[in-house]
CSV table of C-alpha atoms in Angstrom, one decimal:
chain,number,residue,atom,x,y,z
A,216,ALA,CA,85.2,63.0,195.3
A,217,GLU,CA,82.7,65.8,194.9
A,218,THR,CA,84.5,67.8,197.6
A,219,LEU,CA,87.9,67.4,195.9
A,220,ALA,CA,86.3,68.5,192.6
A,221,VAL,CA,85.0,71.6,194.2
A,222,GLN,CA,88.3,72.3,195.9
A,223,SER,CA,90.1,72.0,192.6
A,224,SER,CA,87.8,74.2,190.7
A,225,THR,CA,88.1,77.1,193.4
A,226,MET,CA,91.9,76.7,194.0
A,227,GLN,CA,93.0,77.4,190.3
A,228,ARG,CA,96.7,77.5,191.0
A,229,LEU,CA,98.7,79.5,188.5
A,230,SER,CA,101.6,78.3,186.4
A,231,ALA,CA,103.6,80.5,184.0
A,232,ALA,CA,103.6,77.8,181.5
A,233,LYS,CA,99.8,77.4,181.6
A,234,CYS,CA,98.4,80.9,181.8
A,235,VAL,CA,98.0,84.0,179.6
A,236,PHE,CA,97.7,87.7,180.5
A,237,LEU,CA,94.9,89.8,179.1
A,238,LEU,CA,95.3,93.6,179.1
A,239,CYS,CA,91.8,95.1,178.4
A,240,ASP,CA,91.4,98.5,177.0
A,241,VAL,CA,93.6,100.8,179.1
A,242,GLN,CA,93.4,103.6,176.6
A,243,GLU,CA,94.0,107.3,176.5
A,244,ARG,CA,90.3,108.4,176.5
A,245,PHE,CA,89.8,106.9,180.0
A,246,ARG,CA,92.7,108.8,181.6
A,247,HIS,CA,90.3,111.5,183.0
A,248,LEU,CA,87.3,109.4,183.2
A,249,GLY,CA,88.3,106.1,184.9
A,250,TYR,CA,88.2,105.8,188.7
A,251,LYS,CA,91.9,105.8,189.9
A,252,PHE,CA,93.1,105.3,186.4
A,253,ASP,CA,96.7,105.8,187.4
A,254,ALA,CA,96.6,102.7,189.5
A,255,VAL,CA,95.2,100.7,186.7
A,256,VAL,CA,98.1,101.9,184.5
A,257,ALA,CA,100.7,101.2,187.2
A,258,GLY,CA,99.3,97.6,187.7
A,259,SER,CA,99.1,97.0,184.0
A,260,ALA,CA,102.7,98.2,183.3
A,261,ARG,CA,103.8,95.8,186.2
A,262,MET,CA,102.1,93.0,184.6
A,263,THR,CA,103.3,93.8,181.2
A,264,ALA,CA,106.7,93.9,182.3
A,265,ALA,CA,106.2,90.5,184.2
A,266,ALA,CA,104.9,89.0,181.0
A,267,LYS,CA,108.2,89.6,179.2
A,268,GLU,CA,110.2,88.5,182.2
A,269,LEU,CA,108.3,85.2,182.8
A,270,GLY,CA,107.7,84.4,179.1
A,271,ILE,CA,103.9,84.6,179.4
A,272,PRO,CA,101.8,85.4,176.3
A,273,LEU,CA,100.2,88.9,176.7
A,274,ILE,CA,97.2,89.9,174.5
A,275,VAL,CA,96.2,93.6,174.5
A,276,THR,CA,92.9,94.9,173.2
A,277,GLU,CA,91.9,98.5,172.3
A,278,GLN,CA,88.3,99.2,172.1
A,279,TYR,CA,87.4,101.3,169.1
A,280,PRO,CA,90.8,103.3,169.1
A,281,LYS,CA,89.5,105.8,166.6
A,282,GLY,CA,87.4,107.3,169.2
A,283,LEU,CA,89.1,106.2,172.5
A,284,GLY,CA,92.7,106.3,171.6
A,285,HIS,CA,95.4,103.8,171.9
A,286,THR,CA,97.0,102.0,175.0
A,287,VAL,CA,98.6,104.7,177.2
A,288,ALA,CA,102.2,105.2,176.5
A,289,GLU,CA,103.2,104.5,180.2
A,290,ILE,CA,102.6,100.8,179.3
A,291,ASP,CA,105.6,99.5,177.4
A,292,LEU,CA,104.2,97.2,174.6
A,293,SER,CA,107.4,97.0,172.7
A,294,SER,CA,107.9,93.4,173.5
A,295,VAL,CA,104.4,92.2,173.4
A,296,THR,CA,105.0,89.8,170.5
A,297,ASP,CA,108.0,88.1,172.0
A,298,HIS,CA,106.0,85.3,173.6
A,299,GLY,CA,103.1,84.9,171.2
A,300,GLY,CA,101.1,88.1,172.2
A,301,PHE,CA,99.8,90.9,170.3
A,302,VAL,CA,97.8,94.2,170.3
A,303,VAL,CA,94.5,94.2,168.4
A,304,GLU,CA,91.6,96.6,167.9
A,305,LYS,CA,88.1,95.4,168.8
A,306,THR,CA,84.5,96.7,168.8
A,307,SER,CA,82.9,93.9,170.7
A,308,PHE,CA,82.9,94.3,174.5
A,309,SER,CA,84.3,91.0,175.3
A,310,MET,CA,87.9,90.4,174.3
A,311,LEU,CA,86.8,87.0,173.0
A,312,GLY,CA,84.4,88.6,170.8
A,313,CYS,CA,87.4,89.7,168.7
A,314,PRO,CA,88.1,87.0,166.1
A,315,ASP,CA,91.9,87.5,166.5
A,316,VAL,CA,91.7,86.9,170.2
A,317,SER,CA,89.4,84.0,170.2
A,318,SER,CA,91.5,82.2,167.5
A,319,ALA,CA,94.7,82.9,169.3
A,320,LEU,CA,93.5,81.5,172.6
A,321,LYS,CA,92.1,78.4,170.9
A,322,LYS,CA,95.6,77.7,169.8
A,323,MET,CA,97.3,78.3,173.2
A,324,ASP,CA,97.8,75.7,175.7
A,325,TYR,CA,96.6,77.5,178.9
A,326,ASP,CA,94.2,76.7,181.7
A,327,ALA,CA,94.0,80.2,183.3
A,328,ALA,CA,93.7,83.9,182.2
A,329,VAL,CA,95.0,86.8,184.3
A,330,ILE,CA,93.0,89.8,183.4
A,331,PHE,CA,93.8,93.6,184.2
A,332,GLY,CA,92.2,96.8,182.6
A,333,LEU,CA,88.9,98.4,181.9
A,334,GLU,CA,86.0,98.4,182.5
A,335,ALA,CA,85.1,96.0,185.4
A,336,HIS,CA,81.5,95.9,184.6
A,337,VAL,CA,81.6,95.8,180.8
A,338,CYS,CA,84.6,94.6,178.9
A,339,VAL,CA,86.4,92.9,181.7
A,340,GLN,CA,83.2,91.2,183.1
A,341,GLN,CA,82.2,90.1,179.7
A,342,THR,CA,85.6,88.6,178.9
A,343,THR,CA,85.5,86.9,182.3
A,344,LEU,CA,82.1,85.3,181.6
A,345,ASP,CA,83.2,84.1,178.2
A,346,LEU,CA,86.4,82.5,179.6
A,347,LEU,CA,84.5,80.9,182.4
A,348,GLU,CA,81.9,79.5,180.0
A,349,ALA,CA,84.8,78.1,178.0
A,350,GLY,CA,86.0,76.2,181.1
A,351,LYS,CA,89.0,78.4,181.8
A,352,GLY,CA,90.1,79.8,185.3
A,353,VAL,CA,90.0,83.6,185.5
A,354,HIS,CA,92.0,85.8,188.0
A,355,LEU,CA,91.0,89.3,188.2
A,356,CYS,CA,93.7,91.7,189.5
A,357,VAL,CA,91.5,94.1,191.5
A,358,ASP,CA,94.3,96.5,192.0
A,359,ALA,CA,94.5,96.9,188.3
A,360,VAL,CA,90.8,96.7,187.3
A,361,SER,CA,88.5,99.7,187.4
A,362,SER,CA,85.5,101.5,185.8
A,363,GLN,CA,84.4,105.0,185.6
A,364,ARG,CA,82.0,104.8,188.6
A,365,THR,CA,82.9,102.9,191.8
A,366,VAL,CA,79.4,101.3,191.8
A,367,ASP,CA,80.1,99.7,188.5
A,368,ARG,CA,83.5,98.5,189.5
A,369,THR,CA,82.1,96.9,192.6
A,370,CYS,CA,79.1,95.2,190.9
A,371,GLY,CA,81.4,94.1,188.1
A,372,LEU,CA,83.9,92.4,190.2
A,373,ARG,CA,81.3,90.9,192.5
A,374,ARG,CA,79.3,89.4,189.6
A,375,ALA,CA,82.6,87.9,188.1
A,376,GLU,CA,83.5,86.5,191.4
A,377,ARG,CA,80.0,85.0,191.9
A,378,ALA,CA,80.4,83.5,188.4
A,379,GLY,CA,83.6,81.7,189.4
A,380,ALA,CA,86.3,84.1,188.9
A,381,LEU,CA,89.1,84.6,191.6
A,382,LEU,CA,89.7,88.1,192.8
A,383,THR,CA,93.4,88.7,193.5
A,384,THR,CA,96.1,91.4,193.1
A,385,THR,CA,99.1,91.9,190.7
A,386,GLU,CA,101.5,91.1,193.5
A,387,SER,CA,99.8,88.0,194.6
A,388,VAL,CA,99.7,86.7,191.0
A,389,LEU,CA,103.5,87.3,190.4
A,390,MET,CA,104.4,85.7,193.8
A,391,GLU,CA,102.5,82.7,193.0
A,392,LEU,CA,104.0,82.5,189.6
A,393,ILE,CA,107.6,82.5,190.9
A,394,ARG,CA,106.8,80.5,194.1
A,395,GLY,CA,110.0,81.5,195.9
A,396,LYS,CA,113.3,83.4,196.1
A,397,ASP,CA,115.2,80.7,194.2
A,398,HIS,CA,113.2,81.4,191.1
A,399,PRO,CA,115.7,82.8,188.4
A,400,SER,CA,113.4,85.8,187.9
A,401,PHE,CA,112.8,86.6,191.7
A,402,LYS,CA,115.1,89.7,191.7
A,403,ALA,CA,113.6,91.0,188.5
A,404,ILE,CA,110.0,90.5,189.7
A,405,SER,CA,110.9,92.1,193.0
A,406,ALA,CA,112.3,95.2,191.4
A,407,ASN,CA,109.3,95.4,189.1
A,408,LEU,CA,107.0,95.3,192.2
A,409,LYS,CA,108.9,98.1,193.8
A,410,HIS,CA,109.1,100.3,190.8
A,411,THR,CA,105.4,100.0,189.8
A,412,ARG,CA,103.6,100.8,193.2
A,413,ALA,CA,100.6,103.0,192.6
A,414,GLU,CA,100.6,106.3,194.4
A,415,ASP,CA,96.9,106.1,195.0
A,416,PRO,CA,96.1,102.5,195.0
A,417,LEU,CA,92.7,100.9,194.2
A,418,GLU,CA,90.9,99.2,197.1
A,419,GLY,CA,89.2,96.0,197.4
A,420,ILE,CA,85.5,95.5,197.3
């Protein structure tokens, strides 16, 4: 029984009906500071479009936008509210430190969060730890998560994984969510994957 419990906790299969997407702080100020920032933008745009297609709630945060700017224009947020998502400013590092985010998540019926954005060792990491502490599964898209320095990115992702998060990629997440070619969104997701490939992709850890 104990072995089955461990397998269940590490498997964390994704379902579109029971997950939420979290886009963390992909803002203009980081454009010339973040390591392979364009890859983060490409992956975030991919997941934002997929959230719309699959009807998954997307919560977007912006860390102190007065100083760091808003979410970059390449990421289309025009439909973010269609499935219960929203864009919100924050000053806490963890997304869950924002009252609007924590309140919204408490009302949602979800068991896993898929996270992409910045920075791996600060806001993404602290959001991950808060979600794990709340008993939620966390999937970190390593091809769409970065920091300003590579050492910070590596350490942030490794700590999150040791804490219980699953390291994955945007494509892996989307393929798991649709399961196969017979899914009604297969063609749309396939086209999305082709159109949003990063020219200079992020590597694993």
